[in-house]
PDB file of C-alpha atoms and ligand atoms in Angstrom:
ATOM      1  CA  MET A   1      15.592 -18.118 -43.051  1.00  0.00           C
ATOM      2  CA  ILE A   2      11.971 -17.046 -43.047  1.00  0.00           C
ATOM      3  CA  LEU A   3       9.658 -17.071 -40.060  1.00  0.00           C
ATOM      4  CA  PRO A   4       5.959 -17.852 -40.200  1.00  0.00           C
ATOM      5  CA  ARG A   5       3.651 -14.843 -40.523  1.00  0.00           C
ATOM      6  CA  LEU A   6       2.161 -15.648 -37.126  1.00  0.00           C
ATOM      7  CA  LEU A   7       4.626 -15.732 -34.226  1.00  0.00           C
ATOM      8  CA  LEU A   8       2.237 -16.712 -31.448  1.00  0.00           C
ATOM      9  CA  ASP A   9       4.592 -19.193 -29.761  1.00  0.00           C
ATOM     10  CA  LEU A  10       7.887 -20.939 -30.520  1.00  0.00           C
ATOM     11  CA  ASP A  11       6.398 -24.435 -30.709  1.00  0.00           C
ATOM     12  CA  SER A  12       5.944 -24.324 -34.473  1.00  0.00           C
ATOM     13  CA  LEU A  13       9.579 -23.335 -35.116  1.00  0.00           C
ATOM     14  CA  GLU A  14      12.142 -26.018 -35.860  1.00  0.00           C
ATOM     15  CA  PRO A  15      15.185 -26.002 -33.534  1.00  0.00           C
ATOM     16  CA  THR A  16      17.310 -24.992 -36.541  1.00  0.00           C
ATOM     17  CA  GLN A  17      15.123 -21.916 -37.059  1.00  0.00           C
ATOM     18  CA  ILE A  18      15.571 -20.951 -33.400  1.00  0.00           C
ATOM     19  CA  ASP A  19      19.336 -21.497 -33.734  1.00  0.00           C
ATOM     20  CA  GLU A  20      19.389 -19.282 -36.819  1.00  0.00           C
ATOM     21  CA  LEU A  21      17.391 -16.559 -35.078  1.00  0.00           C
ATOM     22  CA  ILE A  22      19.858 -16.531 -32.194  1.00  0.00           C
ATOM     23  CA  GLU A  23      22.817 -16.507 -34.594  1.00  0.00           C
ATOM     24  CA  LEU A  24      21.282 -13.555 -36.445  1.00  0.00           C
ATOM     25  CA  ALA A  25      20.601 -11.685 -33.178  1.00  0.00           C
ATOM     26  CA  THR A  26      24.237 -12.275 -32.207  1.00  0.00           C
ATOM     27  CA  SER A  27      25.513 -11.030 -35.582  1.00  0.00           C
ATOM     28  CA  ILE A  28      23.288  -7.950 -35.359  1.00  0.00           C
ATOM     29  CA  SER A  29      24.451  -7.224 -31.830  1.00  0.00           C
ATOM     30  CA  ARG A  30      28.116  -7.563 -32.888  1.00  0.00           C
ATOM     31  CA  LYS A  31      27.447  -5.404 -35.968  1.00  0.00           C
ATOM     32  CA  GLU A  32      28.647  -8.235 -38.226  1.00  0.00           C
ATOM     33  CA  VAL A  33      25.543  -7.703 -40.348  1.00  0.00           C
ATOM     34  CA  ASN A  34      24.175  -4.316 -41.311  1.00  0.00           C
ATOM     35  CA  VAL A  35      20.425  -4.097 -40.738  1.00  0.00           C
ATOM     36  CA  SER A  36      20.296  -0.319 -40.333  1.00  0.00           C
ATOM     37  CA  ASN A  37      17.893   0.098 -43.295  1.00  0.00           C
ATOM     38  CA  ALA A  38      16.176  -3.274 -43.142  1.00  0.00           C
ATOM     39  CA  MET A  39      12.714  -1.955 -42.199  1.00  0.00           C
ATOM     40  CA  ALA A  40      12.769   1.134 -44.455  1.00  0.00           C
ATOM     41  CA  GLY A  41       9.287   1.741 -45.850  1.00  0.00           C
ATOM     42  CA  ARG A  42       7.598  -0.612 -43.365  1.00  0.00           C
ATOM     43  CA  VAL A  43       5.122   0.309 -40.621  1.00  0.00           C
ATOM     44  CA  LEU A  44       4.859  -1.474 -37.263  1.00  0.00           C
ATOM     45  CA  CYS A  45       1.644  -1.244 -35.266  1.00  0.00           C
ATOM     46  CA  PRO A  46       2.336  -1.730 -31.523  1.00  0.00           C
ATOM     47  CA  LEU A  47      -0.962  -2.878 -30.055  1.00  0.00           C
ATOM     48  CA  PHE A  48      -0.522  -3.098 -26.299  1.00  0.00           C
ATOM     49  CA  GLN A  49      -3.624  -3.550 -24.156  1.00  0.00           C
ATOM     50  CA  GLN A  50      -1.489  -4.157 -21.082  1.00  0.00           C
ATOM     51  CA  GLU A  51       1.517  -2.399 -19.535  1.00  0.00           C
ATOM     52  CA  SER A  52       4.994  -3.075 -20.893  1.00  0.00           C
ATOM     53  CA  SER A  53       8.423  -1.499 -20.511  1.00  0.00           C
ATOM     54  CA  ARG A  54      10.861  -3.929 -22.123  1.00  0.00           C
ATOM     55  CA  THR A  55       8.784  -5.563 -24.840  1.00  0.00           C
ATOM     56  CA  TYR A  56       7.286  -2.279 -26.016  1.00  0.00           C
ATOM     57  CA  MET A  57      10.521  -0.300 -25.916  1.00  0.00           C
ATOM     58  CA  ASN A  58      12.808  -2.960 -27.389  1.00  0.00           C
ATOM     59  CA  SER A  59      10.432  -3.930 -30.200  1.00  0.00           C
ATOM     60  CA  THR A  60       9.637  -0.360 -31.236  1.00  0.00           C
ATOM     61  CA  ALA A  61      13.205   0.903 -30.805  1.00  0.00           C
ATOM     62  CA  GLY A  62      14.511  -2.069 -32.787  1.00  0.00           C
ATOM     63  CA  PHE A  63      12.080  -1.339 -35.618  1.00  0.00           C
ATOM     64  CA  LEU A  64      12.827   2.404 -35.631  1.00  0.00           C
ATOM     65  CA  ARG A  65      16.580   1.787 -35.614  1.00  0.00           C
ATOM     66  CA  MET A  66      16.163  -0.228 -38.810  1.00  0.00           C
ATOM     67  CA  LYS A  67      14.465   2.810 -40.414  1.00  0.00           C
ATOM     68  CA  GLY A  68      10.948   1.496 -39.980  1.00  0.00           C
ATOM     69  CA  THR A  69       8.131   3.707 -38.733  1.00  0.00           C
ATOM     70  CA  LEU A  70       5.439   3.177 -36.104  1.00  0.00           C
ATOM     71  CA  LEU A  71       1.698   3.619 -36.383  1.00  0.00           C
ATOM     72  CA  PRO A  72       1.111   6.054 -33.491  1.00  0.00           C
ATOM     73  CA  LEU A  73      -1.888   4.200 -32.165  1.00  0.00           C
ATOM     74  CA  GLN A  74      -3.303   4.326 -28.641  1.00  0.00           C
ATOM     75  CA  ILE A  75      -5.420   1.220 -28.377  1.00  0.00           C
ATOM     76  CA  SER A  76      -7.674   2.746 -25.694  1.00  0.00           C
ATOM     77  CA  ASN A  77      -8.566   5.555 -28.130  1.00  0.00           C
ATOM     78  CA  THR A  78      -9.692   3.175 -30.862  1.00  0.00           C
ATOM     79  CA  ARG A  79     -13.254   1.912 -31.291  1.00  0.00           C
ATOM     80  CA  PHE A  80     -11.855  -1.624 -30.890  1.00  0.00           C
ATOM     81  CA  GLY A  81     -10.041  -1.145 -27.619  1.00  0.00           C
ATOM     82  CA  SER A  82     -12.611   1.075 -25.916  1.00  0.00           C
ATOM     83  CA  ARG A  83     -16.207   0.847 -24.691  1.00  0.00           C
ATOM     84  CA  TRP A  84     -17.290   0.739 -28.354  1.00  0.00           C
ATOM     85  CA  SER A  85     -15.945  -2.806 -28.674  1.00  0.00           C
ATOM     86  CA  GLU A  86     -15.850  -2.581 -32.454  1.00  0.00           C
ATOM     87  CA  PRO A  87     -15.889  -6.046 -34.075  1.00  0.00           C
ATOM     88  CA  ILE A  88     -12.373  -7.426 -34.384  1.00  0.00           C
ATOM     89  CA  GLN A  89     -12.961  -8.236 -38.071  1.00  0.00           C
ATOM     90  CA  ASP A  90     -13.593  -4.546 -38.847  1.00  0.00           C
ATOM     91  CA  PHE A  91     -10.565  -3.416 -36.896  1.00  0.00           C
ATOM     92  CA  CYS A  92      -8.341  -5.960 -38.640  1.00  0.00           C
ATOM     93  CA  VAL A  93      -9.351  -4.646 -42.082  1.00  0.00           C
ATOM     94  CA  LEU A  94      -7.862  -1.344 -40.939  1.00  0.00           C
ATOM     95  CA  LEU A  95      -4.734  -2.979 -39.538  1.00  0.00           C
ATOM     96  CA  ASN A  96      -4.130  -4.781 -42.821  1.00  0.00           C
ATOM     97  CA  SER A  97      -4.228  -1.539 -44.785  1.00  0.00           C
ATOM     98  CA  CYS A  98      -2.438   0.752 -42.304  1.00  0.00           C
ATOM     99  CA  ALA A  99       0.466  -1.415 -41.089  1.00  0.00           C
ATOM    100  CA  ASP A 100       2.875  -4.051 -42.382  1.00  0.00           C
ATOM    101  CA  ILE A 101       3.262  -5.892 -39.086  1.00  0.00           C
ATOM    102  CA  VAL A 102       1.597  -5.916 -35.649  1.00  0.00           C
ATOM    103  CA  ILE A 103       3.026  -6.660 -32.234  1.00  0.00           C
ATOM    104  CA  ALA A 104       0.225  -7.282 -29.749  1.00  0.00           C
ATOM    105  CA  ARG A 105      -0.118  -7.796 -26.004  1.00  0.00           C
ATOM    106  CA  SER A 106      -3.336  -8.481 -24.159  1.00  0.00           C
ATOM    107  CA  PRO A 107      -4.378  -9.430 -20.617  1.00  0.00           C
ATOM    108  CA  GLU A 108      -6.586 -12.160 -22.142  1.00  0.00           C
ATOM    109  CA  THR A 109      -5.251 -15.306 -23.758  1.00  0.00           C
ATOM    110  CA  ASP A 110      -7.540 -15.234 -26.772  1.00  0.00           C
ATOM    111  CA  THR A 111      -7.352 -11.622 -28.068  1.00  0.00           C
ATOM    112  CA  VAL A 112      -3.957 -11.947 -29.773  1.00  0.00           C
ATOM    113  CA  ARG A 113      -5.007 -15.285 -31.271  1.00  0.00           C
ATOM    114  CA  ARG A 114      -8.262 -13.748 -32.544  1.00  0.00           C
ATOM    115  CA  LEU A 115      -6.331 -10.849 -34.080  1.00  0.00           C
ATOM    116  CA  ALA A 116      -4.064 -13.412 -35.741  1.00  0.00           C
ATOM    117  CA  GLU A 117      -7.109 -15.105 -37.281  1.00  0.00           C
ATOM    118  CA  HIS A 118      -8.257 -11.872 -38.889  1.00  0.00           C
ATOM    119  CA  VAL A 119      -5.117 -10.080 -40.026  1.00  0.00           C
ATOM    120  CA  SER A 120      -3.265 -10.975 -43.199  1.00  0.00           C
ATOM    121  CA  ILE A 121      -0.088  -9.142 -42.153  1.00  0.00           C
ATOM    122  CA  PRO A 122       2.483 -10.693 -39.766  1.00  0.00           C
ATOM    123  CA  ILE A 123       1.715 -10.580 -36.051  1.00  0.00           C
ATOM    124  CA  ILE A 124       4.004 -11.143 -33.060  1.00  0.00           C
ATOM    125  CA  ASN A 125       2.590 -12.199 -29.715  1.00  0.00           C
ATOM    126  CA  ALA A 126       4.073  -9.868 -27.096  1.00  0.00           C
ATOM    127  CA  GLY A 127       2.350 -11.735 -24.255  1.00  0.00           C
ATOM    128  CA  ASN A 128      -1.227 -12.985 -24.051  1.00  0.00           C
ATOM    129  CA  GLY A 129      -2.786 -13.452 -20.642  1.00  0.00           C
ATOM    130  CA  SER A 130      -1.630 -16.111 -18.212  1.00  0.00           C
ATOM    131  CA  GLY A 131      -2.185 -19.832 -17.679  1.00  0.00           C
ATOM    132  CA  GLU A 132      -3.245 -22.270 -20.353  1.00  0.00           C
ATOM    133  CA  GLY A 133      -2.874 -20.830 -23.862  1.00  0.00           C
ATOM    134  CA  SER A 134      -0.630 -17.955 -22.813  1.00  0.00           C
ATOM    135  CA  GLU A 135       2.843 -17.419 -24.267  1.00  0.00           C
ATOM    136  CA  HIS A 136       5.608 -14.845 -24.454  1.00  0.00           C
ATOM    137  CA  PRO A 137       7.707 -16.261 -27.298  1.00  0.00           C
ATOM    138  CA  VAL A 138      10.225 -13.470 -27.849  1.00  0.00           C
ATOM    139  CA  GLN A 139      10.981 -13.352 -24.110  1.00  0.00           C
ATOM    140  CA  ALA A 140      11.905 -17.042 -24.209  1.00  0.00           C
ATOM    141  CA  LEU A 141      13.990 -16.451 -27.332  1.00  0.00           C
ATOM    142  CA  VAL A 142      15.866 -13.598 -25.611  1.00  0.00           C
ATOM    143  CA  ASP A 143      16.491 -15.882 -22.651  1.00  0.00           C
ATOM    144  CA  LEU A 144      17.924 -18.733 -24.734  1.00  0.00           C
ATOM    145  CA  TYR A 145      20.050 -16.210 -26.642  1.00  0.00           C
ATOM    146  CA  THR A 146      21.380 -14.765 -23.368  1.00  0.00           C
ATOM    147  CA  ILE A 147      22.093 -18.256 -22.012  1.00  0.00           C
ATOM    148  CA  ARG A 148      24.015 -19.181 -25.187  1.00  0.00           C
ATOM    149  CA  GLU A 149      26.004 -15.958 -24.989  1.00  0.00           C
ATOM    150  CA  GLU A 150      26.960 -16.631 -21.372  1.00  0.00           C
ATOM    151  CA  PHE A 151      27.338 -20.415 -21.302  1.00  0.00           C
ATOM    152  CA  GLY A 152      27.549 -21.620 -24.915  1.00  0.00           C
ATOM    153  CA  SER A 153      25.306 -24.471 -26.077  1.00  0.00           C
ATOM    154  CA  ARG A 154      25.945 -27.047 -23.343  1.00  0.00           C
ATOM    155  CA  PRO A 155      22.911 -28.337 -21.407  1.00  0.00           C
ATOM    156  CA  LEU A 156      22.507 -26.439 -18.135  1.00  0.00           C
ATOM    157  CA  GLN A 157      21.047 -27.093 -14.715  1.00  0.00           C
ATOM    158  CA  ILE A 158      18.343 -24.431 -14.406  1.00  0.00           C
ATOM    159  CA  LEU A 159      16.214 -23.736 -11.348  1.00  0.00           C
ATOM    160  CA  MET A 160      12.949 -22.038 -12.345  1.00  0.00           C
ATOM    161  CA  MET A 161      11.338 -20.119  -9.489  1.00  0.00           C
ATOM    162  CA  GLY A 162       7.954 -18.408  -9.272  1.00  0.00           C
ATOM    163  CA  GLY A 163       4.565 -18.729 -10.921  1.00  0.00           C
ATOM    164  CA  ARG A 164       4.391 -21.683 -13.283  1.00  0.00           C
ATOM    165  CA  HIS A 165       1.336 -20.156 -14.978  1.00  0.00           C
ATOM    166  CA  ILE A 166       3.139 -16.914 -15.980  1.00  0.00           C
ATOM    167  CA  ARG A 167       3.340 -16.673 -19.774  1.00  0.00           C
ATOM    168  CA  SER A 168       7.120 -16.139 -19.779  1.00  0.00           C
ATOM    169  CA  THR A 169       7.619 -19.214 -17.572  1.00  0.00           C
ATOM    170  CA  ARG A 170       5.361 -21.278 -19.802  1.00  0.00           C
ATOM    171  CA  SER A 171       7.292 -20.358 -22.976  1.00  0.00           C
ATOM    172  CA  GLN A 172      10.663 -20.782 -21.225  1.00  0.00           C
ATOM    173  CA  ILE A 173       9.891 -24.229 -19.780  1.00  0.00           C
ATOM    174  CA  LYS A 174       8.888 -25.532 -23.201  1.00  0.00           C
ATOM    175  CA  LEU A 175      11.882 -23.965 -24.966  1.00  0.00           C
ATOM    176  CA  PHE A 176      14.498 -24.896 -22.358  1.00  0.00           C
ATOM    177  CA  LEU A 177      13.316 -28.518 -22.356  1.00  0.00           C
ATOM    178  CA  ARG A 178      13.464 -28.654 -26.165  1.00  0.00           C
ATOM    179  CA  PHE A 179      17.110 -27.575 -25.959  1.00  0.00           C
ATOM    180  CA  GLN A 180      17.990 -30.295 -23.429  1.00  0.00           C
ATOM    181  CA  HIS A 181      18.354 -28.162 -20.313  1.00  0.00           C
ATOM    182  CA  ASN A 182      17.679 -29.888 -17.017  1.00  0.00           C
ATOM    183  CA  LEU A 183      14.939 -28.050 -15.106  1.00  0.00           C
ATOM    184  CA  PHE A 184      14.195 -27.878 -11.391  1.00  0.00           C
ATOM    185  CA  ILE A 185      10.927 -26.154 -10.546  1.00  0.00           C
ATOM    186  CA  MET A 186      10.188 -24.282  -7.327  1.00  0.00           C
ATOM    187  CA  SER A 187       6.707 -22.939  -7.823  1.00  0.00           C
ATOM    188  CA  PRO A 188       3.452 -22.535  -5.903  1.00  0.00           C
ATOM    189  CA  PRO A 189       0.411 -24.367  -7.304  1.00  0.00           C
ATOM    190  CA  SER A 190      -1.006 -22.594 -10.315  1.00  0.00           C
ATOM    191  CA  PRO A 191      -3.974 -20.300  -9.487  1.00  0.00           C
ATOM    192  CA  VAL A 192      -5.402 -20.801 -12.998  1.00  0.00           C
ATOM    193  CA  ALA A 193      -5.742 -23.710 -15.428  1.00  0.00           C
ATOM    194  CA  ASN A 194      -2.255 -24.665 -16.627  1.00  0.00           C
ATOM    195  CA  SER A 195      -2.539 -28.373 -17.351  1.00  0.00           C
ATOM    196  CA  ASP A 196      -0.115 -28.573 -20.299  1.00  0.00           C
ATOM    197  CA  ILE A 197       2.759 -27.050 -18.313  1.00  0.00           C
ATOM    198  CA  ASP A 198       1.777 -28.929 -15.139  1.00  0.00           C
ATOM    199  CA  SER A 199       2.038 -32.129 -17.150  1.00  0.00           C
ATOM    200  CA  LEU A 200       5.450 -31.176 -18.612  1.00  0.00           C
ATOM    201  CA  ILE A 201       6.702 -30.399 -15.114  1.00  0.00           C
ATOM    202  CA  ARG A 202       5.465 -33.746 -13.766  1.00  0.00           C
ATOM    203  CA  THR A 203       7.079 -35.744 -16.549  1.00  0.00           C
ATOM    204  CA  HIS A 204      10.247 -33.801 -17.406  1.00  0.00           C
ATOM    205  CA  CYS A 205      11.272 -31.657 -14.431  1.00  0.00           C
ATOM    206  CA  GLU A 206      12.185 -32.144 -10.792  1.00  0.00           C
ATOM    207  CA  GLU A 207      10.052 -30.196  -8.325  1.00  0.00           C
ATOM    208  CA  ILE A 208      11.483 -28.761  -5.114  1.00  0.00           C
ATOM    209  CA  GLU A 209       9.831 -26.820  -2.301  1.00  0.00           C
ATOM    210  CA  SER A 210      12.727 -24.809  -0.928  1.00  0.00           C
ATOM    211  CA  LEU A 211      16.231 -23.649  -1.849  1.00  0.00           C
ATOM    212  CA  ASP A 212      17.393 -26.076   0.836  1.00  0.00           C
ATOM    213  CA  ASP A 213      16.164 -28.988  -1.323  1.00  0.00           C
ATOM    214  CA  ILE A 214      18.814 -28.427  -3.982  1.00  0.00           C
ATOM    215  CA  ASP A 215      22.614 -28.132  -4.123  1.00  0.00           C
ATOM    216  CA  LEU A 216      22.982 -24.662  -5.631  1.00  0.00           C
ATOM    217  CA  GLN A 217      26.673 -25.302  -6.320  1.00  0.00           C
ATOM    218  CA  LYS A 218      25.494 -27.596  -9.140  1.00  0.00           C
ATOM    219  CA  VAL A 219      23.017 -25.075 -10.575  1.00  0.00           C
ATOM    220  CA  ASP A 220      24.066 -22.836 -13.501  1.00  0.00           C
ATOM    221  CA  VAL A 221      21.065 -20.518 -13.609  1.00  0.00           C
ATOM    222  CA  ILE A 222      18.351 -19.507 -11.177  1.00  0.00           C
ATOM    223  CA  TYR A 223      15.522 -18.088 -13.279  1.00  0.00           C
ATOM    224  CA  HIS A 224      12.861 -16.143 -11.365  1.00  0.00           C
ATOM    225  CA  ASN A 225       9.767 -14.825 -13.129  1.00  0.00           C
ATOM    226  CA  GLY A 226       8.029 -13.422 -10.060  1.00  0.00           C
ATOM    227  CA  ILE A 227       4.926 -14.875  -8.507  1.00  0.00           C
ATOM    228  CA  ASP A 228       2.127 -13.527 -10.670  1.00  0.00           C
ATOM    229  CA  GLU A 229       1.278 -10.975 -13.374  1.00  0.00           C
ATOM    230  CA  ASN A 230      -0.756  -9.132 -10.711  1.00  0.00           C
ATOM    231  CA  PRO A 231       1.510  -6.357  -9.338  1.00  0.00           C
ATOM    232  CA  LEU A 232      -0.069  -6.725  -5.900  1.00  0.00           C
ATOM    233  CA  ALA A 233       0.935 -10.380  -5.564  1.00  0.00           C
ATOM    234  CA  SER A 234       3.765 -10.745  -3.079  1.00  0.00           C
ATOM    235  CA  ALA A 235       6.370 -13.477  -2.725  1.00  0.00           C
ATOM    236  CA  THR A 236       6.639 -15.420   0.502  1.00  0.00           C
ATOM    237  CA  GLU A 237      10.052 -15.409   2.185  1.00  0.00           C
ATOM    238  CA  ALA A 238      10.981 -18.740   0.580  1.00  0.00           C
ATOM    239  CA  PHE A 239      10.706 -17.169  -2.872  1.00  0.00           C
ATOM    240  CA  VAL A 240      12.858 -14.119  -2.176  1.00  0.00           C
ATOM    241  CA  LEU A 241      16.338 -14.122  -3.737  1.00  0.00           C
ATOM    242  CA  ASN A 242      18.998 -12.012  -2.105  1.00  0.00           C
ATOM    243  CA  ARG A 243      22.770 -12.033  -2.215  1.00  0.00           C
ATOM    244  CA  ALA A 244      23.268 -13.417   1.273  1.00  0.00           C
ATOM    245  CA  ALA A 245      21.013 -16.421   0.581  1.00  0.00           C
ATOM    246  CA  LEU A 246      22.937 -17.200  -2.617  1.00  0.00           C
ATOM    247  CA  GLU A 247      26.373 -16.759  -1.092  1.00  0.00           C
ATOM    248  CA  ARG A 248      25.438 -18.837   1.951  1.00  0.00           C
ATOM    249  CA  ARG A 249      24.607 -21.713  -0.406  1.00  0.00           C
ATOM    250  CA  SER A 250      27.847 -21.218  -2.418  1.00  0.00           C
ATOM    251  CA  PHE A 251      25.935 -20.416  -5.603  1.00  0.00           C
ATOM    252  CA  THR A 252      28.338 -19.352  -8.360  1.00  0.00           C
ATOM    253  CA  GLY A 253      25.953 -19.274 -11.335  1.00  0.00           C
ATOM    254  CA  LYS A 254      23.764 -16.548 -12.782  1.00  0.00           C
ATOM    255  CA  VAL A 255      20.403 -15.098 -11.817  1.00  0.00           C
ATOM    256  CA  MET A 256      17.932 -14.401 -14.609  1.00  0.00           C
ATOM    257  CA  HIS A 257      14.589 -12.610 -14.387  1.00  0.00           C
ATOM    258  CA  SER A 258      12.239 -11.532 -17.169  1.00  0.00           C
ATOM    259  CA  LEU A 259      11.392  -8.371 -15.159  1.00  0.00           C
ATOM    260  CA  PRO A 260       9.598  -6.302 -13.950  1.00  0.00           C
ATOM    261  CA  ARG A 261      10.501  -7.433 -10.449  1.00  0.00           C
ATOM    262  CA  LYS A 262       8.862  -7.050  -7.111  1.00  0.00           C
ATOM    263  CA  ALA A 263      10.380  -8.001  -3.761  1.00  0.00           C
ATOM    264  CA  GLU A 264      11.321 -11.522  -4.973  1.00  0.00           C
ATOM    265  CA  LEU A 265      14.555 -10.191  -6.544  1.00  0.00           C
ATOM    266  CA  SER A 266      16.532  -8.015  -4.176  1.00  0.00           C
ATOM    267  CA  GLN A 267      18.365  -5.056  -5.683  1.00  0.00           C
ATOM    268  CA  CYS A 268      21.415  -6.079  -3.659  1.00  0.00           C
ATOM    269  CA  ILE A 269      22.067  -8.646  -6.433  1.00  0.00           C
ATOM    270  CA  ASP A 270      22.314  -5.965  -9.142  1.00  0.00           C
ATOM    271  CA  ASN A 271      25.970  -5.156  -8.587  1.00  0.00           C
ATOM    272  CA  SER A 272      27.110  -8.751  -8.272  1.00  0.00           C
ATOM    273  CA  ASN A 273      28.375 -11.336 -10.751  1.00  0.00           C
ATOM    274  CA  TYR A 274      25.036 -13.102 -10.364  1.00  0.00           C
ATOM    275  CA  ASN A 275      23.193 -10.467 -12.389  1.00  0.00           C
ATOM    276  CA  LEU A 276      22.288 -11.645 -15.903  1.00  0.00           C
ATOM    277  CA  TYR A 277      18.883  -9.919 -15.979  1.00  0.00           C
ATOM    278  CA  PHE A 278      20.174  -6.575 -17.192  1.00  0.00           C
ATOM    279  CA  ARG A 279      21.940  -8.403 -20.043  1.00  0.00           C
ATOM    280  CA  GLN A 280      18.599 -10.011 -20.943  1.00  0.00           C
ATOM    281  CA  MET A 281      16.997  -6.567 -21.247  1.00  0.00           C
ATOM    282  CA  ILE A 282      19.820  -5.310 -23.447  1.00  0.00           C
ATOM    283  CA  ASN A 283      19.762  -8.436 -25.652  1.00  0.00           C
ATOM    284  CA  SER A 284      16.063  -8.031 -26.326  1.00  0.00           C
ATOM    285  CA  ILE A 285      16.516  -5.297 -28.947  1.00  0.00           C
ATOM    286  CA  SER A 286      18.821  -7.485 -31.080  1.00  0.00           C
ATOM    287  CA  ALA A 287      16.406 -10.395 -30.703  1.00  0.00           C
ATOM    288  CA  PHE A 288      13.525  -8.240 -31.934  1.00  0.00           C
ATOM    289  CA  LYS A 289      15.594  -6.972 -34.855  1.00  0.00           C
ATOM    290  CA  ALA A 290      16.401 -10.575 -35.792  1.00  0.00           C
ATOM    291  CA  VAL A 291      12.719 -11.522 -35.596  1.00  0.00           C
ATOM    292  CA  PHE A 292      11.602  -8.584 -37.769  1.00  0.00           C
ATOM    293  CA  CYS A 293      14.321  -9.252 -40.344  1.00  0.00           C
ATOM    294  CA  SER A 294      13.516 -12.956 -40.438  1.00  0.00           C
ATOM    295  CA  ILE A 295       9.800 -12.347 -40.862  1.00  0.00           C
ATOM    296  CA  PHE A 296      10.447 -10.061 -43.821  1.00  0.00           C
ATOM    297  CA  ARG A 297      13.476 -12.019 -45.055  1.00  0.00           C
ATOM    298  CA  SER A 298      15.110  -8.651 -45.446  1.00  0.00           C
ATOM    299  CA  LYS A 299      18.608  -8.672 -44.083  1.00  0.00           C
ATOM    300  CA  SER A 300      20.027  -5.492 -45.536  1.00  0.00           C
ATOM    301  CA  GLY A 301      22.376  -6.032 -48.434  1.00  0.00           C
ATOM    302  CA  GLU A 302      20.769  -9.328 -49.493  1.00  0.00           C
TER     303      GLU A 302
HETATM  304  N1   CP B 401       9.723  -9.086 -19.734  1.00  0.00           N
HETATM  305  C1   CP B 401       8.702  -8.331 -20.158  1.00  0.00           C
HETATM  306  O1   CP B 401       7.841  -8.766 -20.909  1.00  0.00           O
HETATM  307  O2   CP B 401       8.699  -7.042 -19.677  1.00  0.00           O
HETATM  308  P1   CP B 401       7.586  -5.990 -19.992  1.00  0.00           P
HETATM  309  O3   CP B 401       6.281  -6.486 -19.361  1.00  0.00           O
HETATM  310  O4   CP B 401       8.053  -4.715 -19.351  1.00  0.00           O
HETATM  311  O5   CP B 401       7.446  -5.869 -21.467  1.00  0.00           O
END
């Protein structure tokens, strides 16, 4: 399998390609395939203009553990990512000669896409802004992989909670619908333009206003993405998940969250059977390894 050079979203991938990516991530995780040298001689440029724990650490650690190396670049110290605002075309000439692949995150929707227009090396979107045009493709891939690992391939009843404009939510809604999952949405109105996802929700999902509007005994997964990318945004009481609220409603499924969390996901859930969000974090490194290997078509030993 080979992936396109530009991984800006998952829309352009055939379902079979997504299946193969997940199968490869599973094989890597189970050590059924040896990728320990797969990135030898290659250089990854992590270009993060916005904070990240999971995406940064799992992508870079995955690359390093396959014997790749990193370009030790601090975007705020470059002429491109500082007050110099160097033209993107000039900066991309450098990227093309100094790295073999870029993973980029930006608070704006268009910066990663503009980089993609100007680089000739592969580029992975690690999250670009929020609302219309924003995506977080590898997060959605990790989530589908984690769901398959836990539940197999059967269609699930999934309750999506939180901001519908958040890039992870946007990528997840599109991917989960493509793989026949049944989605319930509990989400405040979007604070930014989000018409494509709003339209998908209207036509393909069932909206609810409160946890009391749904029989949680019939729900397999509650997926919370938080309320907003802004760390100061706080969830109203209705959007807070805690163990007592889940137990009171006889919920027996799993709770997922792309993390980081704020008050919407109580830590009292961490040590319960509900917790699938730590598994998501752990699965991310195998998903990134699978993506890198598929982009370079370089499964070790082949
Ligand atoms: N889920 C996710 O993207 O986390 P980070 O922002 O920490 O990378």
